[in-house]
Amino acid sequence: MALNGNAVIGQSGGPTAVINASLAGVIEEARKHAEIQDIYGAVHGVEGLLAEHMADLRAEDDAALALLPNTPSAALGSCRKRLTEDDYERLIAVLKAHNIRYWFYIGGNDSADTTHHVGRLSAEAGWEMRVIGIPKTIDNDLAHTDHCPGYGSVARFNALATRDAGRDTAALYTVDTVKIIETMGRNAGWITAATALAREEPDDPPHLIYLPERVFDQEQFLADIKREVDKGRGCVVSVCEGLRDASGEPLVSFKHAVGTDSFGHKQLGGVGDYLVNLIAEELGIKARFDKAGTIQRCLGVAQSEVDVAEAGLVGAAAVHQACEGITDKMITLERVSRDPYRCETGLASLEEVANAERPVPEEFISPEGNDVTSAFVEYARPLIGAPLPPYARLKLRRVRKQL
Amino acid sequence: MALNGNAVIGQSGGPTAVINASLAGVIEEARKHAEIQDIYGAVHGVEGLLAEHMADLRAEDDAALALLPNTPSAALGSCRKRLTEDDYERLIAVLKAHNIRYWFYIGGNDSADTTHHVGRLSAEAGWEMRVIGIPKTIDNDLAHTDHCPGYGSVARFNALATRDAGRDTAALYTVDTVKIIETMGRNAGWITAATALAREEPDDPPHLIYLPERVFDQEQFLADIKREVDKGRGCVVSVCEGLRDASGEPLVSFKHAVGTDSFGHKQLGGVGDYLVNLIAEELGIKARFDKAGTIQRCLGVAQSEVDVAEAGLVGAAAVHQACEGITDKMITLERVSRDPYRCETGLASLEEVANAERPVPEEFISPEGNDVTSAFVEYARPLIGAPLPPYARLKLRRVRKQL
């Protein structure tokens, strides 16, 4: 039997280039279901809900909604907030007061945890409500899904940036010999691994890739750099901001961390800088680093159209499933065909998603721990969408010497 | 009378997103002139020439040449080399041995200096050769030209990146309140200024812009940050890597001096990192920084099509002028119409270009020194090409509280 009432949709955690495509997917699908009356946006996620700050999404213009899938970052505002017991109590009161019967929350495992608890507590309070999590994370570290919306676009950015910054190094390696590309990724190396998608020919950059799934071994790193530099064409290295040493400590953390976020995540940074100095000191080789930071997760012109489409798909599926009576689940992506690539949506337990992390598996990391495997490339290639724009490769046929 | 012989073309200094468009312009135009026989590429600029390392550019495929304008970085390889007297002597010998009668060198003021001296010394040696400089620098600091090819694309990148990273901060400012965007530009603030092109509405990011043309005043900076943060929407700040304090010293070099001994000691990597720590220490506010580094000058998807076209134009003009008998000049861009924007090529003395730098003028900097003026925006807007992709702006009409 149809459950009549209002729906609320929120965005949580780090923004992505396509999280608004999921929002658009939810709105578009919700408008098709008569049992969903008002469609509310939680402004800055649960933070806004606690303050009863919601926006009426039926009041938005069609023109704005049409632009939404290609508009990066979180249009509703986002947050990083772990709710206390009191918060949850307040939240349930807000949801009841606004007759919310459908809860959609776009985020990673912390958001899945929040959504699971909201569902459990509303049930305990006798308030019938369907809660569905919508996957989103550039980190691509959610379990029970082939990949996460947001990843394809950050992967595309890093493939483009590594290819182009790699060409930069190829041109000027006699001056700036090593280039470090520092990517995001707190505990998982999926984003760093994606720089491998920059390659078109065997010796293309990046020449070395270091993921946090492996202990960072400074001696091995320096030996790797030296070997690559000795090939006489510069060396492009992608590293994850979350690299750790043998003791499990991050290589670098900010000198003055202004606390941590309320989930206890430390803000990381400075790996690129650290390695540039290390290379200078130990090898006497000039290096520089690029750290695109939040630009990598939000640059609109690097959106993967596959990612945009899938982000919309999981949003729409969330509404569809909720209207079918499903609750306490996260929408997943299941790869039903590898060639041609095709994904469909599925369902996973929110609780299972909340309590798991998916690092880059062994079979995607080279035995030496300084590269990814072709299996990874096969996995990730379809996610970045269209092939990278074609570039000229000059033959540079050498003119015979006269002197 | 036509001067028959071979031509050489080189690329020098930092790569750009469009320096290959100038190369393509030279090749395409050179093929139209019967007096130009072989067309040689200097591999890694004068460094390659000294080693007689040249490539036969008539041997390149049309397909590769067609892709060249949209291929970032320097396809011939680049260098940063100030030639000694012995180098110049060797260079003239190489040019004579290969019957080079046309010299085209794409670069900034150091390259103009090199080209001027090559012209002077070949004339002294009785070797008739026409030398033309082709402007290129993301820094946009060459005198005697309206702007420099390469600038429009780095400006477009920074406009796009600031808009998108600004949206990221707008979504998550309750966690990451301040965002520093560190741009390139050692002595001139043109690149940093271009972040203003991200704005579409008055309160859009960037909220503060600091150029190296003004002394960086730490107290004023902190007061600016505090005022902006108090507006309750986060604060996006663009800063130039070359910011200097009242003593004329770069902001970060004295910081480096503090941590001298340090084996494995974490040194500060730049202005962005320094300011993040300053804001944390002095204001207790969480900030983060994005430093796109060389990605900003080479990201193909951020090419300005105006920049691509003009880079091609100055390349073609160089050949055309040389074949007309002109020598010892740099091609310039002259803005012949503001609305609609239109540029034509002109000529400037290489010696004058070599010995001048053009900082951002006073009328382009706000009186407070923390922003640019509308006159700057009017100057720079046409250079980035097509309008930035349109984004959704939701109304977020607030739902009435029930509790």
mmCIF file of N, CA and C in Angstrom, chain B residues 187-252:
data_model
loop_
_atom_site.group_PDB
_atom_site.id
_atom_site.type_symbol
_atom_site.label_atom_id
_atom_site.label_comp_id
_atom_site.label_asym_id
_atom_site.label_seq_id
_atom_site.Cartn_x
_atom_site.Cartn_y
_atom_site.Cartn_z
ATOM 1 N N ASN B 187 56.556 37.019 -10.052
ATOM 2 C CA ASN B 187 56.689 38.465 -9.807
ATOM 3 C C ASN B 187 55.456 39.267 -10.179
ATOM 4 N N ALA B 188 54.591 38.690 -10.985
ATOM 5 C CA ALA B 188 53.414 39.430 -11.455
ATOM 6 C C ALA B 188 52.153 38.653 -11.089
ATOM 7 N N GLY B 189 51.102 39.388 -10.798
ATOM 8 C CA GLY B 189 49.883 38.779 -10.283
ATOM 9 C C GLY B 189 48.803 38.509 -11.305
ATOM 10 N N TRP B 190 49.138 38.559 -12.597
ATOM 11 C CA TRP B 190 48.116 38.375 -13.630
ATOM 12 C C TRP B 190 47.325 37.078 -13.468
ATOM 13 N N ILE B 191 48.019 35.993 -13.157
ATOM 14 C CA ILE B 191 47.343 34.692 -13.066
ATOM 15 C C ILE B 191 46.391 34.681 -11.874
ATOM 16 N N THR B 192 46.877 35.171 -10.743
ATOM 17 C CA THR B 192 46.042 35.227 -9.540
ATOM 18 C C THR B 192 44.810 36.088 -9.801
ATOM 19 N N ALA B 193 45.035 37.219 -10.455
ATOM 20 C CA ALA B 193 43.933 38.140 -10.751
ATOM 21 C C ALA B 193 42.829 37.440 -11.537
ATOM 22 N N ALA B 194 43.223 36.512 -12.407
ATOM 23 C CA ALA B 194 42.244 35.850 -13.277
ATOM 24 C C ALA B 194 41.234 35.017 -12.516
ATOM 25 N N THR B 195 41.526 34.690 -11.270
ATOM 26 C CA THR B 195 40.535 33.946 -10.490
ATOM 27 C C THR B 195 39.245 34.753 -10.333
ATOM 28 N N ALA B 196 39.348 36.084 -10.473
ATOM 29 C CA ALA B 196 38.150 36.940 -10.384
ATOM 30 C C ALA B 196 37.143 36.601 -11.478
ATOM 31 N N LEU B 197 37.620 35.999 -12.562
ATOM 32 C CA LEU B 197 36.721 35.663 -13.671
ATOM 33 C C LEU B 197 35.799 34.507 -13.314
ATOM 34 N N ALA B 198 35.974 33.952 -12.130
ATOM 35 C CA ALA B 198 35.062 32.907 -11.635
ATOM 36 C C ALA B 198 33.721 33.495 -11.223
ATOM 37 N N ARG B 199 33.709 34.781 -10.948
ATOM 38 C CA ARG B 199 32.508 35.404 -10.364
ATOM 39 C C ARG B 199 31.416 35.662 -11.388
ATOM 40 N N GLU B 200 30.196 35.355 -10.976
ATOM 41 C CA GLU B 200 29.043 35.685 -11.794
ATOM 42 C C GLU B 200 28.102 36.629 -11.048
ATOM 43 N N GLU B 201 28.058 36.476 -9.734
ATOM 44 C CA GLU B 201 27.246 37.370 -8.912
ATOM 45 C C GLU B 201 28.140 37.989 -7.847
ATOM 46 N N PRO B 202 27.693 39.115 -7.278
ATOM 47 C CA PRO B 202 28.593 39.931 -6.455
ATOM 48 C C PRO B 202 29.308 39.183 -5.326
ATOM 49 N N ASP B 203 28.626 38.299 -4.648
ATOM 50 C CA ASP B 203 29.278 37.662 -3.499
ATOM 51 C C ASP B 203 29.948 36.327 -3.841
ATOM 52 N N ASP B 204 30.048 36.051 -5.133
ATOM 53 C CA ASP B 204 30.691 34.795 -5.549
ATOM 54 C C ASP B 204 32.181 34.787 -5.189
ATOM 55 N N PRO B 205 32.745 33.581 -4.994
ATOM 56 C CA PRO B 205 34.190 33.469 -4.797
ATOM 57 C C PRO B 205 34.942 33.875 -6.081
ATOM 58 N N PRO B 206 36.191 34.296 -5.956
ATOM 59 C CA PRO B 206 36.964 34.427 -4.723
ATOM 60 C C PRO B 206 36.563 35.685 -3.952
ATOM 61 N N HIS B 207 36.607 35.591 -2.627
ATOM 62 C CA HIS B 207 36.224 36.721 -1.803
ATOM 63 C C HIS B 207 37.387 37.663 -1.538
ATOM 64 N N LEU B 208 38.583 37.163 -1.698
ATOM 65 C CA LEU B 208 39.790 37.976 -1.503
ATOM 66 C C LEU B 208 40.838 37.537 -2.521
ATOM 67 N N ILE B 209 41.601 38.497 -3.017
ATOM 68 C CA ILE B 209 42.642 38.226 -4.019
ATOM 69 C C ILE B 209 43.897 39.021 -3.643
ATOM 70 N N TYR B 210 45.009 38.321 -3.501
ATOM 71 C CA TYR B 210 46.262 38.996 -3.128
ATOM 72 C C TYR B 210 47.326 38.814 -4.209
ATOM 73 N N LEU B 211 47.794 39.933 -4.738
ATOM 74 C CA LEU B 211 48.789 39.928 -5.809
ATOM 75 C C LEU B 211 50.165 40.340 -5.271
ATOM 76 N N PRO B 212 51.207 39.895 -5.924
ATOM 77 C CA PRO B 212 52.558 40.246 -5.446
ATOM 78 C C PRO B 212 52.925 41.703 -5.740
ATOM 79 N N GLU B 213 52.076 42.389 -6.508
ATOM 80 C CA GLU B 213 52.335 43.812 -6.767
ATOM 81 C C GLU B 213 52.164 44.642 -5.495
ATOM 82 N N ARG B 214 51.485 44.078 -4.498
ATOM 83 C CA ARG B 214 51.325 44.774 -3.227
ATOM 84 C C ARG B 214 52.050 44.002 -2.135
ATOM 85 N N VAL B 215 52.637 44.735 -1.217
ATOM 86 C CA VAL B 215 53.269 44.100 -0.058
ATOM 87 C C VAL B 215 52.208 43.315 0.703
ATOM 88 N N PHE B 216 52.543 42.098 1.090
ATOM 89 C CA PHE B 216 51.600 41.277 1.847
ATOM 90 C C PHE B 216 51.659 41.681 3.318
ATOM 91 N N ASP B 217 50.536 42.163 3.798
ATOM 92 C CA ASP B 217 50.435 42.641 5.179
ATOM 93 C C ASP B 217 49.643 41.606 5.976
ATOM 94 N N GLN B 218 50.356 40.888 6.823
ATOM 95 C CA GLN B 218 49.769 39.766 7.545
ATOM 96 C C GLN B 218 48.582 40.178 8.428
ATOM 97 N N GLU B 219 48.701 41.308 9.087
ATOM 98 C CA GLU B 219 47.616 41.755 9.979
ATOM 99 C C GLU B 219 46.370 42.070 9.169
ATOM 100 N N GLN B 220 46.584 42.764 8.044
ATOM 101 C CA GLN B 220 45.447 43.112 7.188
ATOM 102 C C GLN B 220 44.793 41.844 6.636
ATOM 103 N N PHE B 221 45.648 40.907 6.234
ATOM 104 C CA PHE B 221 45.159 39.634 5.695
ATOM 105 C C PHE B 221 44.272 38.927 6.715
ATOM 106 N N LEU B 222 44.742 38.838 7.941
ATOM 107 C CA LEU B 222 43.970 38.136 8.974
ATOM 108 C C LEU B 222 42.660 38.873 9.264
ATOM 109 N N ALA B 223 42.713 40.187 9.250
ATOM 110 C CA ALA B 223 41.482 40.969 9.471
ATOM 111 C C ALA B 223 40.501 40.745 8.312
ATOM 112 N N ASP B 224 41.038 40.690 7.107
ATOM 113 C CA ASP B 224 40.190 40.423 5.926
ATOM 114 C C ASP B 224 39.508 39.056 6.048
ATOM 115 N N ILE B 225 40.290 38.057 6.403
ATOM 116 C CA ILE B 225 39.764 36.692 6.526
ATOM 117 C C ILE B 225 38.660 36.669 7.576
ATOM 118 N N LYS B 226 38.941 37.263 8.720
ATOM 119 C CA LYS B 226 37.970 37.240 9.816
ATOM 120 C C LYS B 226 36.659 37.898 9.375
ATOM 121 N N ARG B 227 36.767 39.037 8.711
ATOM 122 C CA ARG B 227 35.576 39.757 8.262
ATOM 123 C C ARG B 227 34.763 38.895 7.287
ATOM 124 N N GLU B 228 35.454 38.251 6.369
ATOM 125 C CA GLU B 228 34.742 37.427 5.379
ATOM 126 C C GLU B 228 34.111 36.198 6.023
ATOM 127 N N VAL B 229 34.841 35.576 6.913
ATOM 128 C CA VAL B 229 34.310 34.378 7.579
ATOM 129 C C VAL B 229 33.075 34.738 8.403
ATOM 130 N N ASP B 230 33.088 35.916 8.997
ATOM 131 C CA ASP B 230 31.953 36.343 9.818
ATOM 132 C C ASP B 230 30.678 36.532 8.988
ATOM 133 N N LYS B 231 30.808 36.571 7.691
ATOM 134 C CA LYS B 231 29.617 36.659 6.834
ATOM 135 C C LYS B 231 28.870 35.319 6.770
ATOM 136 N N GLY B 232 29.489 34.276 7.282
ATOM 137 C CA GLY B 232 28.783 33.004 7.411
ATOM 138 C C GLY B 232 28.591 32.224 6.123
ATOM 139 N N ARG B 233 29.534 32.304 5.218
ATOM 140 C CA ARG B 233 29.420 31.504 3.998
ATOM 141 C C ARG B 233 30.780 30.999 3.530
ATOM 142 N N GLY B 234 31.720 30.935 4.450
ATOM 143 C CA GLY B 234 33.049 30.482 4.064
ATOM 144 C C GLY B 234 33.784 31.572 3.308
ATOM 145 N N CYS B 235 35.042 31.346 3.083
ATOM 146 C CA CYS B 235 35.860 32.376 2.440
ATOM 147 C C CYS B 235 36.848 31.709 1.499
ATOM 148 N N VAL B 236 36.830 32.131 0.257
ATOM 149 C CA VAL B 236 37.745 31.610 -0.751
ATOM 150 C C VAL B 236 38.733 32.720 -1.117
ATOM 151 N N VAL B 237 39.999 32.394 -1.010
ATOM 152 C CA VAL B 237 41.058 33.388 -1.155
ATOM 153 C C VAL B 237 42.019 32.928 -2.237
ATOM 154 N N SER B 238 42.288 33.778 -3.199
ATOM 155 C CA SER B 238 43.332 33.394 -4.144
ATOM 156 C C SER B 238 44.586 34.198 -3.857
ATOM 157 N N VAL B 239 45.699 33.477 -3.851
ATOM 158 C CA VAL B 239 46.980 34.111 -3.541
ATOM 159 C C VAL B 239 48.008 33.695 -4.581
ATOM 160 N N CYS B 240 48.952 34.574 -4.777
ATOM 161 C CA CYS B 240 50.031 34.311 -5.721
ATOM 162 C C CYS B 240 51.186 33.641 -4.995
ATOM 163 N N GLU B 241 51.789 32.659 -5.625
ATOM 164 C CA GLU B 241 52.926 31.963 -4.996
ATOM 165 C C GLU B 241 54.074 32.925 -4.694
ATOM 166 N N GLY B 242 54.076 34.071 -5.378
ATOM 167 C CA GLY B 242 55.191 35.011 -5.238
ATOM 168 C C GLY B 242 54.948 36.143 -4.255
ATOM 169 N N LEU B 243 53.986 35.997 -3.364
ATOM 170 C CA LEU B 243 53.710 37.071 -2.393
ATOM 171 C C LEU B 243 54.969 37.411 -1.593
ATOM 172 N N ARG B 244 55.138 38.711 -1.320
ATOM 173 C CA ARG B 244 56.324 39.166 -0.594
ATOM 174 C C ARG B 244 55.930 40.042 0.586
ATOM 175 N N ASP B 245 56.784 40.026 1.584
ATOM 176 C CA ASP B 245 56.527 40.869 2.746
ATOM 177 C C ASP B 245 57.169 42.243 2.543
ATOM 178 N N ALA B 246 57.085 43.085 3.575
ATOM 179 C CA ALA B 246 57.538 44.479 3.436
ATOM 180 C C ALA B 246 59.026 44.574 3.123
ATOM 181 N N SER B 247 59.790 43.554 3.499
ATOM 182 C CA SER B 247 61.233 43.592 3.217
ATOM 183 C C SER B 247 61.541 43.151 1.797
ATOM 184 N N GLY B 248 60.492 42.753 1.055
ATOM 185 C CA GLY B 248 60.717 42.301 -0.314
ATOM 186 C C GLY B 248 61.046 40.825 -0.406
ATOM 187 N N GLU B 249 61.083 40.149 0.740
ATOM 188 C CA GLU B 249 61.381 38.713 0.751
ATOM 189 C C GLU B 249 60.114 37.909 0.474
ATOM 190 N N PRO B 250 60.243 36.814 -0.254
ATOM 191 C CA PRO B 250 59.086 35.932 -0.421
ATOM 192 C C PRO B 250 58.580 35.467 0.942
ATOM 193 N N LEU B 251 57.266 35.334 1.068
ATOM 194 C CA LEU B 251 56.661 34.957 2.348
ATOM 195 C C LEU B 251 57.236 33.694 2.952
ATOM 196 N N VAL B 252 57.501 32.721 2.119
ATOM 197 C CA VAL B 252 57.868 31.429 2.687
ATOM 198 C C VAL B 252 59.355 31.199 2.849
#
